[in-house]
Amino acid sequence: MDIEKTLQALTLEEKMKLLTGKNNWENEDFGGKLPSIFFADGPCGLRKMSVIDDSTHKNTAYPTLSMLGCSFSTETTKMVADAIAEDCIENDVDILLAPGVNMKRSPLCGRNFEYFSEDPVLSGELARVYIEGLQERGVGTSLKHFAVNNNENYRFYQNSELDERTFYELYTKAFEIALEASPWTVMCSYNLVNGIYASENPWLLKGVLRDKFGYNGVIVSDWGACMHRAKALKATLDLEMPHSQASFGELKQAYEDGFITEHEIDNSVRRLLELIEKCQAAKTYRKAQKTKEERHKVAVEAAKDCIVLLKNDNSILPLKSGSDISVYHSSSSSFYGGGGSSHVETENKVERIDAVLRKRGENITAYTKHYSPSGTKYSIVCVGNSPEIEGEGFDRENISLFSRHNEMIERCAEDNPNTIVLLYAGSAIDVSKWIDKVAAVLYVGFCGEGANEAVADILFGNVSPSGKLAESFPISLADNPIEKEEEYEPYVYYKERFDIGYRYYDKHSEKVRFPFGFGLSYANFVYDDARLIKHTETDYTIQFTITNQSAIDAKEVTQIYVQDVYCASERPVKELKAFTKTLLKAGESKTIQIKLDRKAFAYYNAALKDWYVENGKFNIYVATSSQDIKAEFAVDIQLDEYTQFTAKNTKLL
Ligand code: BGC
């Protein structure tokens, strides 16, 4: 398609009509005059809804983004995105409405399971490869929800009020990183940001997303997020979704009133035509290659990489095949995902762990929704949250399990010291009632349709667990710094600034049960020979050797944190700047190198409106969780004095 010619051939009225959808999931095509694009939800699989009757096509359910976050693996994340692309290609979907990179400000947010992490670098890096994974296969993405959408209860009218540093360092950092993959669309959020709806916020969309972050693709509204079409156009929002009756009238009136110009309309139409063209071009080369069974296998493989071993007293796990086991289910359904627009209806039956184990020849006694003593050597108790507890449009009331789930664990643990808990949830859970009474806990999270096949492999040691928490687990809700929004207030002020997740628990370690980045393995890893290689004042290579001193092949996640020892501005205790996941065969050693650049030391300076490295001392930590440091280096950065501003008190010292 010749974009300019097509643009010129459209009447002004047609151009205005193009700026809202034709229906719930497609763009306006003027009865076939233009090609149409089909949008459908992700992110943990494809949820394609019919434009005729809203029925949902069945597809593969992969681990949720919260669990891909726990994989700390760019490889696994890309593998999942590639498989989802296959589902999209097979179902004629052009744009997957994913990934979401909003920060987990509070563990109560109903949609935390749809987001990667409480940390922007982890979220941004994984989102970047997720986008690449889909787009390399000719399926567009929608990076969402831009921006500062961190709870669900009042998402349609809440004003998220925050200062500039917090905005750039925490709430838009993951977007900034993920934008490097050039998502074909970015979706604005429902809420207001600093007093103006995201959809019509010129500072947010034009000033930050386009001018500062350099985004020149299509900005699409969240479904129904456009409050006033002409104001949204002015802010450079291109496509309102889904179809809105009011849209054309609002644009026409605003044009006649001189509020918007044809030039502004053309800019949005041009971006939309470019997107249509991209989707058309993709149709010529994209092709699904994997069978459904192969996609299911991807779901299983990914789940193996995500599940986190939280407790393993006396190395009770892995179990030996042929062990005497009973399984207690707190619910009759399988937990594999949360509720709302990301919910994937699966084609494959999601099997419960007892069924999976039986198929593998294990002798299992299973009980559902009730406990009775079984006298077996080991007891596995399955507990968790259903899509009614964790889902879109509402927040959780608390972070506890239903009392009947807790009671089932407690009763089982009273009878059996070898109680193993499988925890299925999309966000942090208060485990206080029973954590000291049970022998082992596997955080399965919402791991999609392959969850229990992966669990079986981990339980019996075919695979060593390698997930690490991408979200801190506080001891109780009261230990979390973010106040619960009891009732609607017109604004939520982010007064805690950087104090979310581990940035807070680093100052209050007594309040965290399982810290960010934590997860056990069956293997024993030893770190040595850590070195720091300096290239420039702000460019370093960190080198270290990891040895797997055990008889099982296993993967190890290494996290690099940076601490600014002294700075004129407030800084978190330390921040994650890089991470890597390494497969080590039994007994194997590998030397790893990780690079850090200027970004690792800079903070957003509101006076400069830019990132700034203030000269002075920094610590670099090689760690296996936010609270388990294996090696550290001190560096003293001394950039040219003319890059610097006079630091506090230097004249007086
Ligand atoms: C959600 C989006 C989703 C859209 C389309 C909205 O309610 O916030 O994440 O992509 O619906 O289903």
XYZ file of C-alpha atoms and ligand atoms in Angstrom:
665
model
C 0.000 0.000 0.000
C 1.259 3.475 -0.839
C 0.544 5.146 2.491
C 0.555 8.747 1.217
C -1.669 7.945 -1.753
C -4.107 6.021 0.420
C -4.172 8.889 2.871
C -4.914 11.403 0.121
C -7.641 9.221 -1.322
C -9.561 9.265 1.961
C -12.068 12.035 2.639
C -11.789 14.013 5.867
C -14.894 12.226 7.139
C -13.448 8.829 6.334
C -10.227 9.723 8.106
C -12.161 10.692 11.217
C -14.134 7.452 11.052
C -10.916 5.468 10.850
C -9.882 6.654 14.284
C -12.307 4.405 16.115
C -12.778 0.652 15.738
C -15.328 -1.064 13.523
C -16.413 -3.350 16.359
C -14.850 -4.769 19.534
C -11.754 -6.229 17.927
C -11.215 -4.790 14.414
C -10.361 -1.475 12.846
C -12.700 0.331 10.446
C -12.227 -1.040 6.910
C -15.052 0.713 5.009
C -16.568 -2.549 3.879
C -13.288 -3.959 2.596
C -11.826 -0.774 1.062
C -9.014 -1.071 3.593
C -7.574 -4.255 5.076
C -8.687 -4.984 8.603
C -6.576 -5.781 11.628
C -7.680 -8.184 14.321
C -6.725 -7.434 17.939
C -6.976 -10.072 20.662
C -5.874 -10.436 24.244
C -2.891 -12.074 25.781
C -0.533 -12.123 27.559
C -0.413 -15.730 28.840
C -1.865 -17.219 25.683
C -4.292 -16.122 23.014
C -7.824 -15.207 23.990
C -9.547 -14.562 20.686
C -13.162 -13.543 20.968
C -15.643 -13.783 18.152
C -16.936 -10.447 16.804
C -20.294 -12.087 16.267
C -21.171 -13.669 19.588
C -18.229 -12.972 21.906
C -17.479 -16.681 22.171
C -13.854 -17.509 22.918
C -11.567 -19.675 20.798
C -9.685 -22.254 22.810
C -5.926 -21.988 22.894
C -2.789 -22.955 24.785
C -2.470 -21.473 28.287
C 1.124 -20.598 29.130
C 2.520 -19.332 32.442
C 1.274 -15.860 33.323
C 3.697 -12.939 33.092
C 4.018 -13.002 36.889
C 5.513 -16.478 36.498
C 7.667 -15.595 33.497
C 8.981 -12.898 35.819
C 9.966 -15.663 38.254
C 11.810 -17.482 35.477
C 14.242 -14.552 35.295
C 14.841 -15.988 31.841
C 14.878 -14.029 28.605
C 15.155 -17.359 26.760
C 12.043 -18.873 28.308
C 10.098 -15.659 27.890
C 11.013 -15.514 24.222
C 10.145 -19.187 23.747
C 6.653 -18.543 25.154
C 6.152 -15.439 23.020
C 7.179 -17.397 19.941
C 4.628 -20.106 20.737
C 1.869 -17.552 21.362
C 2.728 -16.079 17.960
C 1.892 -19.470 16.466
C -1.526 -19.401 18.132
C -2.092 -15.887 16.745
C -1.035 -16.871 13.237
C -3.275 -19.905 13.241
C -6.203 -17.786 14.458
C -5.615 -14.829 12.095
C -4.834 -12.412 14.887
C -2.665 -9.461 13.906
C -1.998 -7.791 17.229
C -1.753 -9.438 20.634
C -2.804 -7.012 23.384
C 0.269 -7.701 25.523
C 2.625 -7.533 27.378
C 1.701 -5.554 30.509
C 4.564 -3.998 32.417
C 2.837 -2.111 35.201
C 4.652 -2.266 38.514
C 3.330 -4.350 41.388
C 3.009 -1.453 43.778
C 0.825 -3.416 46.179
C 0.331 -7.172 46.459
C -3.422 -6.509 46.440
C -3.674 -5.389 42.804
C -6.050 -7.825 41.132
C -3.999 -7.909 37.958
C -0.569 -8.484 39.456
C -0.556 -11.915 37.864
C -0.634 -10.189 34.457
C 2.504 -8.201 35.188
C 6.091 -9.381 35.418
C 7.471 -7.883 38.583
C 7.860 -5.193 41.225
C 11.138 -4.280 39.533
C 11.289 -2.235 36.337
C 14.522 -3.671 34.945
C 13.330 -7.261 35.238
C 9.925 -6.312 33.771
C 11.396 -4.216 30.980
C 14.012 -6.757 29.879
C 11.513 -9.613 29.803
C 8.913 -7.477 28.021
C 11.490 -6.520 25.416
C 12.171 -10.150 24.456
C 8.474 -11.012 24.680
C 7.759 -8.298 22.096
C 10.648 -9.454 19.917
C 9.433 -13.048 20.146
C 6.031 -12.148 18.725
C 7.040 -9.480 16.252
C 9.837 -11.529 14.716
C 7.071 -13.952 13.760
C 4.922 -11.216 12.209
C 2.529 -10.709 15.105
C 2.248 -7.208 16.522
C 2.084 -6.399 20.229
C 0.534 -3.780 22.466
C 2.725 -2.693 25.337
C 0.324 -1.804 28.144
C -1.068 -0.074 30.254
C 0.654 3.279 29.846
C 0.906 4.419 32.614
C 0.788 4.252 36.429
C -2.099 1.778 36.484
C -1.353 -0.142 39.657
C -4.690 -1.157 41.077
C -7.995 -2.284 39.710
C -10.768 -1.217 42.086
C -11.043 2.337 40.800
C -9.124 1.979 37.574
C -11.685 3.870 35.458
C -11.511 7.086 37.456
C -8.556 6.961 39.810
C -5.962 9.685 39.535
C -2.459 8.337 40.141
C -0.567 11.296 41.518
C 3.219 11.028 41.702
C 6.445 12.978 41.442
C 8.623 13.018 38.369
C 11.459 10.867 39.713
C 9.177 8.112 40.901
C 7.405 8.273 37.550
C 10.577 7.810 35.498
C 12.582 5.544 37.799
C 9.807 3.137 38.727
C 6.587 3.471 36.774
C 7.758 4.108 33.225
C 11.221 2.538 33.318
C 9.963 -0.881 32.182
C 8.114 0.800 29.290
C 11.234 2.692 28.321
C 13.275 -0.524 28.192
C 10.571 -2.521 26.370
C 10.132 0.242 23.788
C 13.572 -0.667 22.452
C 11.795 -3.591 20.764
C 9.467 -1.143 18.936
C 6.071 -2.617 19.805
C 3.657 -2.048 16.951
C 1.201 -0.460 19.369
C 1.212 0.940 22.899
C -2.009 0.902 24.924
C -2.836 3.765 27.271
C -4.348 3.010 30.658
C -7.794 3.891 32.034
C -6.655 5.987 34.992
C -5.669 9.621 35.230
C -2.005 10.490 35.658
C -1.348 13.651 37.626
C -4.886 14.878 37.157
C -5.515 14.106 33.471
C -6.842 10.909 31.939
C -4.026 8.916 30.339
C -5.960 8.763 27.071
C -5.994 12.537 26.661
C -2.876 13.453 28.598
C -0.610 15.449 26.261
C 2.323 15.359 28.669
C 2.075 11.591 29.075
C 1.440 10.517 25.482
C 3.076 13.226 23.405
C 5.622 14.582 25.868
C 6.864 11.372 27.459
C 5.976 8.465 25.184
C 6.627 10.125 21.837
C 9.052 12.975 22.424
C 11.123 11.625 25.293
C 10.955 7.870 24.624
C 10.894 8.285 20.836
C 7.832 6.138 20.162
C 6.318 6.684 16.720
C 3.953 3.745 16.402
C 0.228 3.588 17.070
C -1.131 4.524 20.473
C -4.359 2.642 21.094
C -6.771 3.312 23.922
C -7.484 0.671 26.500
C -10.931 -0.696 25.707
C -13.262 2.188 26.493
C -10.555 4.412 27.997
C -11.145 7.341 25.621
C -13.079 10.001 27.495
C -13.127 12.606 24.732
C -11.985 11.598 21.263
C -10.735 15.006 20.129
C -8.713 15.668 23.269
C -7.220 12.193 22.888
C -6.283 12.942 19.275
C -4.623 16.151 20.389
C -2.561 14.092 22.834
C -1.594 11.837 19.849
C -3.738 8.833 20.718
C -4.354 7.300 17.296
C -6.918 4.566 17.623
C -9.854 4.438 19.969
C -11.013 0.904 20.752
C -13.523 -0.600 20.631
C -15.996 1.148 18.298
C -17.520 4.278 19.822
C -20.669 5.928 18.498
C -19.650 9.307 19.921
C -16.195 9.376 18.390
C -16.938 10.711 14.900
C -19.247 13.455 16.211
C -16.668 14.613 18.759
C -13.926 14.779 16.150
C -16.115 16.581 13.609
C -17.265 19.174 16.117
C -13.729 19.760 17.382
C -12.504 20.171 13.797
C -15.222 22.690 13.029
C -14.402 24.534 16.246
C -10.756 24.688 15.206
C -9.615 22.645 18.223
C -8.039 19.959 16.042
C -6.536 20.296 12.588
C -6.512 18.082 9.521
C -2.757 17.814 9.986
C -3.275 16.213 13.418
C -5.898 13.869 11.989
C -3.527 12.932 9.160
C -0.704 12.162 11.584
C -2.840 9.618 13.393
C -4.316 8.164 10.201
C -0.843 7.819 8.717
C 0.399 5.874 11.742
C -2.670 3.685 11.536
C -2.167 3.035 7.818
C 1.452 2.139 8.515
C 0.254 -0.389 11.078
C -2.284 -1.838 8.647
C 0.477 -2.109 6.071
C 2.802 -3.845 8.543
C 0.088 -6.381 9.386
C -0.622 -6.968 5.687
C 3.046 -7.486 4.914
C 3.341 -9.926 7.825
C 0.543 -12.067 6.400
C 2.724 -12.838 3.390
C 5.482 -14.497 5.411
C 4.091 -15.600 8.740
C 3.345 -19.253 9.165
C 2.578 -21.479 12.146
C 5.085 -24.289 12.401
C 4.380 -26.013 15.689
C 1.650 -28.554 16.295
C -0.712 -28.062 19.219
C 1.166 -30.800 21.092
C 4.425 -28.949 20.563
C 2.864 -25.760 21.915
C 1.623 -27.646 24.930
C 5.190 -28.859 25.433
C 6.386 -25.250 25.372
C 3.850 -24.488 28.114
C 5.262 -27.359 30.200
C 8.924 -26.472 29.564
C 8.282 -22.846 30.450
C 6.489 -23.796 33.665
C 9.523 -25.844 34.749
C 11.609 -22.714 34.537
C 9.173 -20.543 36.518
C 8.158 -22.558 39.581
C 9.837 -21.400 42.796
C 10.891 -23.695 45.623
C 10.259 -21.666 48.775
C 11.035 -24.215 51.462
C 12.670 -27.643 51.490
C 13.477 -28.795 55.035
C 15.960 -31.647 55.261
C 15.906 -31.853 51.456
C 12.592 -33.684 51.591
C 12.312 -32.931 47.886
C 12.926 -34.463 45.432
C 10.843 -37.535 46.244
C 11.710 -41.024 45.121
C 9.466 -42.657 42.575
C 7.215 -45.217 44.231
C 6.850 -43.145 47.419
C 3.704 -43.504 49.435
C 1.829 -40.228 48.713
C -1.589 -38.749 49.298
C -2.790 -35.568 47.598
C -5.307 -33.173 49.150
C -7.064 -30.650 46.916
C -8.594 -27.610 48.547
C -10.742 -27.077 45.475
C -12.235 -29.191 42.710
C -10.824 -27.007 39.936
C -7.257 -26.663 38.701
C -5.629 -23.302 39.217
C -3.768 -22.175 36.145
C -4.509 -18.497 35.505
C -6.310 -15.432 36.783
C -9.568 -13.842 35.691
C -10.490 -11.185 33.140
C -9.318 -10.349 29.661
C -6.169 -12.477 29.973
C -8.019 -15.662 30.853
C -7.257 -18.356 28.290
C -9.789 -21.095 27.646
C -7.658 -24.176 27.150
C -8.051 -26.822 24.559
C -6.063 -29.263 26.661
C -7.645 -30.302 29.914
C -5.620 -28.842 32.783
C -4.832 -31.947 34.761
C -4.521 -31.963 38.505
C -1.322 -33.180 40.067
C -2.765 -36.499 41.276
C -3.881 -37.352 37.717
C -0.470 -36.440 36.297
C 1.342 -38.513 38.904
C -0.928 -41.502 38.398
C -0.246 -41.393 34.662
C 3.431 -41.611 35.521
C 2.821 -44.790 37.451
C 2.771 -43.348 40.978
C 0.364 -44.776 43.469
C -1.667 -41.802 44.733
C -4.614 -41.469 47.058
C -6.461 -38.197 46.388
C -8.984 -36.237 48.458
C -10.904 -33.210 47.234
C -12.234 -30.436 49.465
C -11.845 -32.384 52.654
C -9.097 -33.676 54.833
C -8.966 -37.088 56.391
C -5.818 -38.753 57.684
C -4.373 -41.142 55.156
C -1.396 -42.616 56.956
C 0.824 -42.210 53.881
C 4.451 -41.149 54.251
C 4.073 -37.930 52.261
C 1.130 -35.537 51.874
C 0.838 -33.054 49.179
C -1.655 -30.265 49.781
C -2.790 -28.101 46.825
C -4.072 -24.636 47.702
C -4.470 -21.385 45.825
C -6.515 -18.627 44.290
C -9.162 -18.931 41.630
C -9.899 -16.288 38.934
C -12.612 -14.961 41.247
C -9.935 -13.960 43.768
C -7.259 -12.715 41.388
C -8.658 -11.052 38.325
C -9.230 -7.909 36.335
C -11.490 -5.119 37.586
C -11.071 -5.718 41.310
C -8.311 -5.906 43.874
C -7.785 -8.553 46.509
C -9.144 -7.863 49.971
C -6.128 -9.392 51.662
C -3.221 -11.670 50.864
C -4.445 -14.700 52.828
C -5.756 -17.900 51.397
C -9.338 -18.893 52.118
C -9.449 -20.215 55.677
C -10.475 -23.681 54.515
C -7.235 -23.869 52.499
C -5.145 -22.852 55.496
C -7.030 -25.312 57.690
C -6.423 -28.152 55.281
C -2.674 -27.509 55.403
C -2.648 -27.145 59.182
C -4.592 -30.348 59.798
C -2.420 -32.267 57.397
C 0.773 -30.886 58.942
C -0.429 -31.909 62.416
C -0.677 -35.519 61.267
C 2.240 -35.617 58.906
C 5.666 -33.964 59.257
C 6.258 -34.605 55.554
C 3.632 -32.169 54.308
C 4.449 -30.559 50.974
C 2.419 -27.525 49.904
C 1.751 -26.591 46.277
C 0.790 -22.932 46.187
C -1.109 -21.771 43.089
C -1.533 -17.985 42.968
C -0.672 -14.939 40.910
C 0.752 -12.780 43.641
C 2.179 -12.773 47.175
C 0.463 -14.933 49.814
C 0.584 -14.735 53.619
C 1.852 -18.175 54.624
C 2.281 -17.387 58.355
C -0.343 -19.812 59.624
C 1.474 -22.895 58.418
C 4.926 -22.131 57.027
C 6.751 -23.405 60.134
C 4.697 -26.590 60.251
C 5.229 -27.906 56.728
C 8.314 -29.516 55.223
C 8.289 -28.019 51.729
C 6.528 -25.378 49.645
C 6.519 -25.024 45.878
C 5.153 -21.743 44.567
C 3.566 -22.977 41.347
C 1.923 -19.620 40.746
C -0.383 -19.497 37.736
C 1.683 -21.651 35.444
C -0.784 -22.399 32.670
C -1.921 -25.744 31.327
C 1.488 -27.369 31.781
C 1.759 -26.460 35.462
C 1.263 -29.890 36.976
C 3.409 -31.753 34.474
C 6.180 -29.356 35.443
C 5.388 -29.816 39.140
C 5.624 -33.592 38.733
C 9.064 -33.265 37.166
C 10.211 -31.041 39.997
C 8.689 -33.192 42.756
C 10.589 -36.238 41.533
C 13.833 -34.488 40.663
C 13.742 -34.829 36.877
C 14.195 -31.066 36.970
C 15.732 -28.893 39.655
C 13.570 -25.849 40.465
C 15.112 -22.605 39.219
C 12.449 -19.889 39.590
C 13.100 -16.898 41.837
C 10.431 -14.609 43.206
C 9.809 -11.566 41.040
C 7.638 -10.149 43.830
C 8.493 -9.979 47.544
C 6.283 -11.952 49.933
C 5.695 -9.845 53.066
C 5.090 -11.626 56.360
C 1.567 -10.209 56.426
C -0.404 -7.522 54.628
C 0.358 -5.116 57.472
C 4.055 -5.470 56.668
C 3.512 -4.114 53.196
C 4.058 -0.343 52.940
C 1.167 0.510 50.622
C -2.049 1.315 52.365
C -5.128 -0.506 51.238
C -7.500 1.793 49.344
C -10.488 1.339 51.621
C -12.831 3.488 49.617
C -12.772 5.689 46.598
C -10.682 8.843 46.856
C -10.273 11.002 43.779
C -6.544 10.514 43.859
C -3.983 8.063 45.110
C -0.807 9.805 46.066
C 2.286 7.638 45.611
C 3.876 9.108 48.703
C 6.012 6.036 49.360
C 7.993 6.994 46.225
C 10.621 4.252 45.736
C 9.510 2.213 48.714
C 7.719 -0.580 46.922
C 8.772 -4.213 46.910
C 12.363 -4.946 47.818
C 13.251 -1.271 47.753
C 11.181 -1.071 50.941
C 12.098 -4.449 52.462
C 15.794 -3.651 52.017
C 15.179 -1.110 54.778
C 12.856 -3.410 56.765
C 14.112 -6.934 56.250
C 12.189 -8.114 59.328
C 8.955 -7.589 57.397
C 9.628 -9.846 54.468
C 8.983 -13.597 54.464
C 10.492 -14.434 51.092
C 12.546 -11.646 49.549
C 12.589 -10.576 45.928
C 14.850 -12.819 43.894
C 14.632 -15.715 46.352
C 14.191 -19.348 45.324
C 15.824 -22.640 46.344
C 17.403 -25.273 44.145
C 18.204 -28.962 44.550
C 21.743 -28.103 43.527
C 24.431 -26.378 45.519
C 26.091 -23.517 43.636
C 29.392 -22.009 44.626
C 30.504 -18.577 43.424
C 34.151 -17.719 43.202
C 36.783 -15.792 41.327
C 34.614 -12.669 41.148
C 36.325 -9.793 39.346
C 35.426 -6.367 38.154
C 36.862 -5.202 34.858
C 36.719 -1.463 34.328
C 36.356 -0.110 30.782
C 35.424 3.507 31.489
C 34.208 5.368 34.563
C 30.689 4.008 33.972
C 31.299 0.841 31.918
C 32.224 -2.386 33.683
C 32.259 -6.110 33.146
C 31.545 -8.265 36.162
C 33.055 -11.690 35.887
C 32.563 -14.653 38.200
C 32.567 -18.430 38.175
C 29.650 -20.580 39.280
C 30.162 -24.230 40.092
C 27.333 -26.684 40.434
C 28.639 -28.877 43.252
C 25.922 -31.455 43.052
C 24.819 -34.511 41.156
C 21.873 -32.863 39.406
C 21.882 -30.538 36.366
C 20.381 -27.238 37.414
C 19.908 -23.594 36.460
C 21.059 -20.689 38.572
C 19.773 -17.100 38.462
C 22.350 -14.434 39.271
C 21.261 -10.902 40.073
C 23.387 -7.770 39.913
C 22.404 -4.900 42.200
C 23.945 -1.442 42.406
C 23.994 0.771 45.469
C 24.739 4.470 45.378
C 26.665 4.951 48.625
C 26.337 8.701 48.815
C 24.207 10.978 46.683
C 22.724 14.439 47.074
C 19.340 12.946 46.159
C 17.520 10.142 47.922
C 18.219 6.738 46.398
C 16.934 3.248 47.177
C 19.309 1.029 49.193
C 20.093 -0.888 46.028
C 18.504 -1.655 42.680
C 18.538 -4.576 40.286
C 20.504 -3.630 37.183
C 21.114 -6.944 35.430
C 20.397 -10.650 35.757
C 21.254 -13.871 34.036
C 20.254 -17.526 34.167
C 22.826 -20.248 33.623
C 22.408 -23.955 33.044
C 25.106 -25.949 34.818
C 25.460 -29.672 34.447
C 26.198 -31.692 37.584
C 29.710 -30.748 38.680
C 30.122 -28.150 35.935
C 31.725 -24.692 36.340
C 31.060 -21.744 34.087
C 32.558 -18.303 33.929
C 29.922 -15.628 33.451
C 30.335 -12.061 32.317
C 27.744 -9.348 32.804
C 28.110 -5.815 31.552
C 26.994 -2.646 33.287
C 26.869 0.748 31.654
C 26.010 4.284 32.652
C 22.349 3.405 33.153
C 23.287 1.246 36.123
C 24.516 4.275 38.072
C 22.211 7.051 36.909
C 19.112 8.388 38.586
C 16.458 10.637 37.090
C 17.187 14.182 38.097
C 14.030 16.283 38.040
C 15.945 19.554 37.811
C 17.860 18.390 34.731
C 14.886 16.429 33.382
C 17.408 13.787 32.512
C 19.366 10.838 33.888
C 22.375 11.914 35.902
C 25.364 10.102 37.407
C 26.642 11.892 40.455
C 30.323 11.240 41.109
C 31.156 9.149 44.132
C 31.177 5.658 45.546
C 28.939 2.843 44.371
C 28.744 -0.785 45.440
C 28.061 -3.526 42.948
C 26.610 -6.768 44.319
C 26.592 -10.216 42.744
C 23.640 -11.888 44.437
C 21.320 -14.865 44.388
C 18.449 -12.937 45.952
C 17.959 -9.352 47.090
C 19.158 -10.547 50.511
C 21.837 -13.066 49.606
C 25.007 -11.462 48.330
C 27.828 -13.618 47.005
C 30.393 -10.990 46.007
C 30.716 -7.234 46.063
C 32.832 -4.525 44.515
C 33.279 -0.889 45.412
C 33.803 1.618 42.626
C 34.495 5.298 42.812
C 33.115 7.009 39.734
C 34.866 10.221 38.835
C 33.461 11.697 35.637
C 34.760 14.929 34.185
C 33.969 17.684 36.652
C 32.055 19.653 34.007
C 29.505 16.815 33.774
C 28.857 17.380 37.470
C 27.003 19.874 39.584
C 28.384 21.041 42.868
C 27.651 18.316 45.368
C 26.211 19.050 48.802
C 28.631 20.752 51.185
C 31.762 20.347 49.093
C 32.741 23.968 49.822
C 32.230 23.447 53.530
C 34.044 20.146 53.878
C -8.024 -4.399 29.635
C -6.932 -4.585 28.593
C -7.420 -5.497 27.507
C -8.675 -4.894 26.883
C -9.270 -5.720 25.771
C -9.331 -3.951 28.998
O -10.357 -3.969 29.938
O -7.621 -3.453 30.590
O -5.773 -5.096 29.195
O -6.425 -5.675 26.545
O -9.668 -4.764 27.905
O -9.840 -6.884 26.270
